[in-house]
mmCIF file of C-alpha atoms in Angstrom:
data_model
loop_
_atom_site.group_PDB
_atom_site.id
_atom_site.type_symbol
_atom_site.label_atom_id
_atom_site.label_comp_id
_atom_site.label_asym_id
_atom_site.label_seq_id
_atom_site.Cartn_x
_atom_site.Cartn_y
_atom_site.Cartn_z
ATOM 1 C CA MET D 7 15.893 26.600 10.011
ATOM 2 C CA ASN D 8 14.561 24.480 11.994
ATOM 3 C CA ALA D 9 15.747 20.033 10.635
ATOM 4 C CA ALA D 10 12.102 19.411 11.574
ATOM 5 C CA VAL D 11 10.061 22.354 10.422
ATOM 6 C CA GLU D 12 11.956 21.966 6.813
ATOM 7 C CA TRP D 13 11.394 18.635 6.957
ATOM 8 C CA CYS D 14 8.046 18.500 6.839
ATOM 9 C CA LEU D 15 7.169 21.187 5.056
ATOM 10 C CA THR D 16 9.569 20.314 2.011
ATOM 11 C CA GLY D 17 10.176 16.399 2.824
ATOM 12 C CA PRO D 18 9.960 13.409 -0.063
ATOM 13 C CA ASP D 19 5.915 13.206 -1.261
ATOM 14 C CA VAL D 20 4.493 9.952 -1.046
ATOM 15 C CA LEU D 21 1.913 10.809 -3.183
ATOM 16 C CA ALA D 22 4.769 12.096 -6.355
ATOM 17 C CA ASP D 23 3.824 8.849 -8.611
ATOM 18 C CA LEU D 24 -0.251 9.299 -8.488
ATOM 19 C CA ASP D 25 -1.094 12.111 -11.951
ATOM 20 C CA ASP D 26 -5.226 11.450 -10.693
ATOM 21 C CA ILE D 27 -4.494 12.925 -6.838
ATOM 22 C CA PRO D 28 -4.577 16.472 -7.581
ATOM 23 C CA ARG D 29 -1.975 17.787 -5.306
ATOM 24 C CA PHE D 30 -1.155 21.754 -3.186
ATOM 25 C CA PRO D 31 2.234 22.696 -5.115
ATOM 26 C CA PRO D 32 5.314 23.606 -3.263
ATOM 27 C CA ILE D 33 5.710 25.702 -0.798
ATOM 28 C CA GLU D 34 7.031 29.359 -1.377
ATOM 29 C CA ARG D 35 9.743 30.912 1.415
ATOM 30 C CA PRO D 36 9.407 32.212 3.713
ATOM 31 C CA LEU D 37 9.342 28.724 6.236
ATOM 32 C CA PRO D 38 7.967 29.471 9.965
ATOM 33 C CA PRO D 39 10.881 29.231 12.683
ATOM 34 C CA ALA D 40 9.955 26.260 15.069
ATOM 35 C CA GLY D 41 7.573 28.014 17.728
ATOM 36 C CA GLY D 42 6.783 26.452 20.104
ATOM 37 C CA PRO D 43 5.947 22.625 21.331
ATOM 38 C CA LEU D 44 3.774 20.178 19.467
ATOM 39 C CA SER D 45 1.612 18.049 20.155
ATOM 40 C CA GLY D 46 -0.900 14.720 20.412
ATOM 41 C CA PRO D 47 -0.436 12.312 17.541
ATOM 42 C CA LEU D 48 2.507 12.400 15.142
ATOM 43 C CA GLY D 49 -0.063 12.847 12.427
ATOM 44 C CA ARG D 50 -1.480 15.811 13.834
ATOM 45 C CA ARG D 51 2.020 17.599 14.799
ATOM 46 C CA PHE D 52 2.525 17.491 11.532
ATOM 47 C CA GLU D 53 -1.202 19.218 10.280
ATOM 48 C CA GLN D 54 0.755 22.095 13.016
ATOM 49 C CA ARG D 55 3.828 22.390 10.901
ATOM 50 C CA TRP D 56 1.688 23.226 8.042
ATOM 51 C CA ARG D 57 -1.156 25.407 9.669
ATOM 52 C CA ALA D 58 1.791 27.446 10.803
ATOM 53 C CA TYR D 59 2.926 28.020 7.099
ATOM 54 C CA PHE D 60 0.453 29.837 6.067
ATOM 55 C CA ASP D 61 0.239 31.585 9.979
ATOM 56 C CA HIS D 62 3.213 32.619 9.095
ATOM 57 C CA HIS D 63 3.050 33.247 5.264
ATOM 58 C CA PRO D 64 2.375 37.072 4.365
ATOM 59 C CA ASP D 65 0.182 36.199 1.349
ATOM 60 C CA TRP D 66 -2.365 33.533 2.367
ATOM 61 C CA THR D 67 -4.823 33.733 4.560
ATOM 62 C CA VAL D 68 -5.692 30.293 7.291
ATOM 63 C CA LEU D 69 -9.832 30.080 6.658
ATOM 64 C CA ALA D 70 -11.054 26.818 8.554
ATOM 65 C CA ALA D 71 -8.872 24.071 9.933
ATOM 66 C CA ASP D 72 -9.891 20.868 10.935
ATOM 67 C CA GLN D 73 -13.403 22.277 12.196
ATOM 68 C CA PRO D 74 -16.220 19.316 11.454
ATOM 69 C CA ILE D 75 -19.498 19.089 9.024
ATOM 70 C CA ARG D 76 -22.082 17.267 10.504
ATOM 71 C CA ASP D 77 -25.309 16.405 8.484
ATOM 72 C CA GLY D 78 -27.984 16.477 12.054
ATOM 73 C CA GLY D 79 -26.064 13.904 14.329
ATOM 74 C CA ARG D 80 -23.992 12.557 11.620
ATOM 75 C CA THR D 81 -20.642 13.756 11.366
ATOM 76 C CA LEU D 82 -18.837 13.618 7.160
ATOM 77 C CA GLY D 83 -16.163 14.568 7.905
ATOM 78 C CA ALA D 84 -13.183 17.818 9.451
ATOM 79 C CA PRO D 85 -11.620 19.747 5.734
ATOM 80 C CA ASP D 86 -7.352 18.703 7.420
ATOM 81 C CA LEU D 87 -7.068 23.237 6.215
ATOM 82 C CA ILE D 88 -9.401 25.821 4.096
ATOM 83 C CA VAL D 89 -6.527 28.342 3.517
ATOM 84 C CA ALA D 90 -6.513 31.856 0.136
ATOM 85 C CA ARG D 91 -4.546 33.656 -1.611
ATOM 86 C CA GLY D 92 -6.199 36.045 -3.737
ATOM 87 C CA ALA D 93 -8.664 35.223 -5.802
ATOM 88 C CA ALA D 94 -7.643 30.947 -4.891
ATOM 89 C CA VAL D 95 -9.173 28.982 -1.943
ATOM 90 C CA TRP D 96 -7.517 25.578 -1.217
ATOM 91 C CA HIS D 97 -9.427 22.951 0.766
ATOM 92 C CA LEU D 98 -6.612 20.685 1.763
ATOM 93 C CA GLU D 99 -6.016 17.780 2.958
ATOM 94 C CA LEU D 100 -2.807 16.661 4.451
ATOM 95 C CA ALA D 101 -0.913 13.270 5.939
ATOM 96 C CA VAL D 102 1.931 11.706 6.805
ATOM 97 C CA LYS D 103 2.783 7.758 6.785
ATOM 98 C CA PHE D 104 6.326 5.511 6.770
ATOM 99 C CA TYR D 105 5.047 2.921 5.190
ATOM 100 C CA LEU D 106 6.852 -0.477 4.818
ATOM 101 C CA CYS D 107 7.018 -3.501 1.556
ATOM 102 C CA ARG D 108 5.989 -7.060 2.148
ATOM 103 C CA PRO D 109 8.171 -9.026 2.787
ATOM 104 C CA ASP D 110 5.906 -11.120 -0.363
ATOM 105 C CA ARG D 111 5.396 -7.529 -1.802
ATOM 106 C CA SER D 112 7.081 -6.013 -5.005
ATOM 107 C CA GLY D 113 6.821 -2.740 -4.601
ATOM 108 C CA ALA D 114 4.536 -2.632 -7.574
ATOM 109 C CA ALA D 115 0.732 -2.686 -5.680
ATOM 110 C CA LEU D 116 0.022 0.392 -3.767
ATOM 111 C CA ALA D 117 -1.616 -2.621 -1.487
ATOM 112 C CA ASP D 118 2.113 -3.996 -1.401
ATOM 113 C CA TRP D 119 2.608 -0.864 1.069
ATOM 114 C CA VAL D 120 1.924 -1.740 4.599
ATOM 115 C CA GLY D 121 2.403 0.618 8.458
ATOM 116 C CA PRO D 122 4.451 0.599 11.297
ATOM 117 C CA SER D 123 0.758 -0.701 12.336
ATOM 118 C CA VAL D 124 -0.072 -3.372 9.443
ATOM 119 C CA ARG D 125 -4.131 -1.523 9.608
ATOM 120 C CA ASP D 126 -2.397 1.030 7.711
ATOM 121 C CA ARG D 127 -2.400 0.647 3.751
ATOM 122 C CA LEU D 128 -1.540 2.712 1.628
ATOM 123 C CA ASP D 129 -3.568 1.799 -1.185
ATOM 124 C CA LYS D 130 -6.676 2.183 1.743
ATOM 125 C CA LYS D 131 -5.656 5.376 2.445
ATOM 126 C CA VAL D 132 -5.253 6.528 -1.282
ATOM 127 C CA THR D 133 -8.742 5.372 -1.821
ATOM 128 C CA ARG D 134 -9.941 7.777 0.844
ATOM 129 C CA THR D 135 -8.287 10.812 0.037
ATOM 130 C CA ARG D 136 -9.656 10.205 -3.579
ATOM 131 C CA THR D 137 -13.303 9.393 -2.775
ATOM 132 C CA HIS D 138 -13.825 11.267 0.880
ATOM 133 C CA GLN D 139 -11.836 13.272 2.230
ATOM 134 C CA LEU D 140 -11.280 15.967 -1.065
ATOM 135 C CA PRO D 141 -14.718 15.629 -2.459
ATOM 136 C CA LEU D 142 -16.133 16.182 1.240
ATOM 137 C CA LEU D 143 -17.019 19.390 -0.073
ATOM 138 C CA ASP D 144 -19.072 18.894 -2.728
ATOM 139 C CA GLN D 145 -21.429 16.911 -0.546
ATOM 140 C CA PRO D 146 -24.574 19.372 0.020
ATOM 141 C CA ALA D 147 -24.698 19.805 4.180
ATOM 142 C CA ALA D 148 -20.520 20.853 3.590
ATOM 143 C CA LYS D 149 -21.861 23.514 0.834
ATOM 144 C CA THR D 150 -24.574 24.407 4.061
ATOM 145 C CA TRP D 151 -21.454 24.054 6.360
ATOM 146 C CA LEU D 152 -19.247 26.490 4.884
ATOM 147 C CA GLN D 153 -22.647 29.461 4.054
ATOM 148 C CA ALA D 154 -23.636 29.263 7.447
ATOM 149 C CA ARG D 155 -19.587 30.779 8.212
ATOM 150 C CA GLY D 156 -19.754 32.628 5.648
ATOM 151 C CA LEU D 157 -16.453 31.078 3.404
ATOM 152 C CA PRO D 158 -15.453 30.890 -0.262
ATOM 153 C CA THR D 159 -16.646 27.443 -1.724
ATOM 154 C CA PRO D 160 -12.826 27.066 -2.746
ATOM 155 C CA THR D 161 -11.956 26.979 -5.266
ATOM 156 C CA HIS D 162 -8.544 24.510 -6.031
ATOM 157 C CA ARG D 163 -8.231 21.002 -3.795
ATOM 158 C CA GLY D 164 -5.065 19.557 -3.306
ATOM 159 C CA ALA D 165 -3.746 17.204 -1.273
ATOM 160 C CA VAL D 166 0.015 16.369 0.856
ATOM 161 C CA MET D 167 0.788 13.155 2.188
ATOM 162 C CA LYS D 168 4.790 12.979 2.818
ATOM 163 C CA GLY D 169 6.938 10.140 4.223
ATOM 164 C CA VAL D 170 9.004 7.659 2.989
ATOM 165 C CA LEU D 171 8.413 4.205 1.488
ATOM 166 C CA PHE D 172 10.535 1.357 3.209
ATOM 167 C CA ALA D 173 11.503 -2.094 1.484
ATOM 168 C CA HIS D 174 13.092 -5.195 3.000
ATOM 169 C CA ALA D 175 16.701 -5.067 2.287
ATOM 170 C CA ASP D 176 16.965 -8.079 0.622
ATOM 171 C CA SER D 177 14.663 -6.708 -1.959
ATOM 172 C CA LEU D 178 16.628 -3.386 -3.284
ATOM 173 C CA ARG D 179 18.133 -5.668 -6.218
ATOM 174 C CA HIS D 180 14.187 -6.820 -8.093
ATOM 175 C CA PRO D 181 13.227 -4.587 -10.326
ATOM 176 C CA GLU D 182 10.104 -3.631 -8.990
ATOM 177 C CA MET D 183 11.383 -2.483 -5.848
ATOM 178 C CA ALA D 184 13.702 -0.104 -8.229
ATOM 179 C CA ALA D 185 11.153 0.841 -10.218
ATOM 180 C CA ALA D 186 9.104 2.219 -6.871
ATOM 181 C CA GLN D 187 11.833 4.678 -5.359
ATOM 182 C CA PRO D 188 12.083 3.951 -1.968
ATOM 183 C CA ALA D 189 14.455 5.712 0.256
ATOM 184 C CA GLY D 190 14.153 3.906 3.266
ATOM 185 C CA GLN D 191 14.893 -0.195 4.492
ATOM 186 C CA TRP D 192 13.294 -2.264 6.258
ATOM 187 C CA CYS D 193 14.885 -5.038 8.055
ATOM 188 C CA THR D 194 13.764 -7.498 10.984
ATOM 189 C CA LEU D 195 16.105 -8.020 14.382
ATOM 190 C CA GLU D 196 17.921 -10.493 13.408
ATOM 191 C CA MET D 197 19.868 -9.074 10.002
ATOM 192 C CA LEU D 198 20.262 -5.264 11.811
ATOM 193 C CA SER D 199 23.905 -5.997 12.367
ATOM 194 C CA SER D 200 24.768 -7.444 9.509
ATOM 195 C CA MET D 201 22.340 -4.503 7.525
ATOM 196 C CA VAL D 202 22.971 -0.978 10.109
ATOM 197 C CA PRO D 203 26.232 -1.903 12.131
ATOM 198 C CA GLU D 204 26.261 2.037 13.464
ATOM 199 C CA ALA D 205 22.111 4.173 14.087
ATOM 200 C CA SER D 206 20.933 6.140 16.310
ATOM 201 C CA VAL D 207 17.119 5.081 17.733
ATOM 202 C CA LEU D 208 14.451 7.645 17.257
ATOM 203 C CA THR D 209 11.640 8.128 18.910
ATOM 204 C CA ARG D 210 7.625 9.326 16.948
ATOM 205 C CA ASP D 211 8.724 12.314 17.447
ATOM 206 C CA GLN D 212 11.780 12.589 15.936
ATOM 207 C CA TRP D 213 10.034 10.778 12.948
ATOM 208 C CA LEU D 214 9.396 14.196 11.651
ATOM 209 C CA GLY D 215 12.816 14.837 10.726
ATOM 210 C CA ALA D 216 14.022 15.919 13.797
ATOM 211 C CA PRO D 217 18.052 15.855 13.683
ATOM 212 C CA PRO D 218 18.480 12.363 16.095
ATOM 213 C CA PRO D 219 20.774 11.131 18.939
ATOM 214 C CA LYS D 220 23.653 10.421 19.407
ATOM 215 C CA PRO D 221 23.760 6.830 17.509
ATOM 216 C CA GLN D 222 24.926 3.446 18.437
ATOM 217 C CA SER D 223 26.289 0.472 17.348
ATOM 218 C CA GLY D 224 26.679 -3.232 17.732
ATOM 219 C CA ALA D 225 26.301 -4.665 21.008
ATOM 220 C CA ALA D 226 24.247 -1.988 22.056
ATOM 221 C CA LEU D 227 22.214 -1.015 19.254
ATOM 222 C CA HIS D 228 20.887 -4.389 19.250
ATOM 223 C CA ALA D 229 19.930 -3.911 22.460
ATOM 224 C CA ALA D 230 18.904 -0.600 23.161
ATOM 225 C CA VAL D 231 15.658 -1.833 19.415
ATOM 226 C CA ALA D 232 14.976 -4.424 20.432
ATOM 227 C CA ALA D 233 14.484 -3.065 24.166
ATOM 228 C CA ALA D 234 12.488 -0.241 21.687
ATOM 229 C CA LEU D 235 10.236 -3.993 19.816
ATOM 230 C CA ALA D 236 9.590 -5.578 23.077
ATOM 231 C CA ALA D 237 7.976 -1.858 24.135
ATOM 232 C CA HIS D 238 5.817 -1.724 20.801
ATOM 233 C CA PRO D 239 5.529 -5.151 19.847
ATOM 234 C CA SER D 240 2.959 -4.959 17.343
ATOM 235 C CA HIS D 241 5.316 -1.785 16.398
ATOM 236 C CA ALA D 242 7.803 -1.277 14.454
ATOM 237 C CA VAL D 243 11.581 0.784 15.462
ATOM 238 C CA GLN D 244 12.870 3.499 13.122
ATOM 239 C CA LEU D 245 16.353 3.984 12.698
ATOM 240 C CA SER D 246 18.691 6.996 11.326
ATOM 241 C CA ALA D 247 21.650 5.550 9.947
ATOM 242 C CA SER D 248 24.033 7.945 7.476
ATOM 243 C CA GLY D 249 21.116 9.882 6.594
ATOM 244 C CA ARG D 250 19.412 7.162 5.640
ATOM 245 C CA ARG D 251 15.723 5.607 7.260
ATOM 246 C CA TRP D 252 15.482 2.539 8.273
ATOM 247 C CA PHE D 253 13.350 0.333 10.173
ATOM 248 C CA VAL D 254 13.686 -2.404 12.155
ATOM 249 C CA VAL D 255 11.079 -5.424 12.420
ATOM 250 C CA GLY D 256 10.049 -8.180 15.606
ATOM 251 C CA PRO D 257 8.257 -11.492 14.417
ATOM 252 C CA ARG D 258 4.325 -9.845 15.906
ATOM 253 C CA TRP D 259 4.138 -7.379 13.071
ATOM 254 C CA LEU D 260 5.578 -10.163 10.045
ATOM 255 C CA ALA D 261 2.677 -12.724 11.442
ATOM 256 C CA ASP D 262 0.216 -9.522 11.273
ATOM 257 C CA VAL D 263 1.497 -8.570 7.555
ATOM 258 C CA ALA D 264 1.210 -12.154 7.069
ATOM 259 C CA GLU D 265 -2.407 -12.963 8.299
ATOM 260 C CA MET D 266 -2.931 -10.194 6.055
ATOM 261 C CA ASP D 267 -5.051 -10.636 2.843
#
């Protein structure tokens, strides 16, 4: 099985502790083959993996995928997937996310977790999932949209949000952070040599579970990470070190986080 396919479909669940958000059950085999090259932003590539799963599974049928719903001249949204299995019809919202805990926070609150681009925040994503994406098909215009296309009203709805939470490397000893169970860690470039002696620098394509490139160490690793940060100064650089994910952040990311509300 292709590692990237398996990670996208069965990888860690960012929403695991949020009981009030309905989620799609763990998927059943068979898993689809890797298929051809993916295209588009990271989230779209993740969605393509899930679409391929339902396309290849003998018991599921894809009824609609990312089709916009409009009310007059206004776009209400686009359900990521509507899939059917027997009498069960699911509306699914899909996302892949990587969140770093703010350096001044414990990780206990959803707002403590921000993305490599600090505009993305876990509390905002969860709120949008709860209040807009999952209830989308309850709107009158959405029901008309379903009827016009001969689509059944979903009997179930659920969210899928795979990804990794990253704790600050100095905070893992705190009980609050241990309770959040982060699967990754982050540090600054200045901390890199003492925290991560050897690692592979991942491209964004490799964030979705693809095998990492050959690891680097010492000065070569530092130079590679510094170059990646210079190319994208407002983002963080992801690494794989002995099977564990890391982010390395630069001054711009830290400054942007410090200016957050």
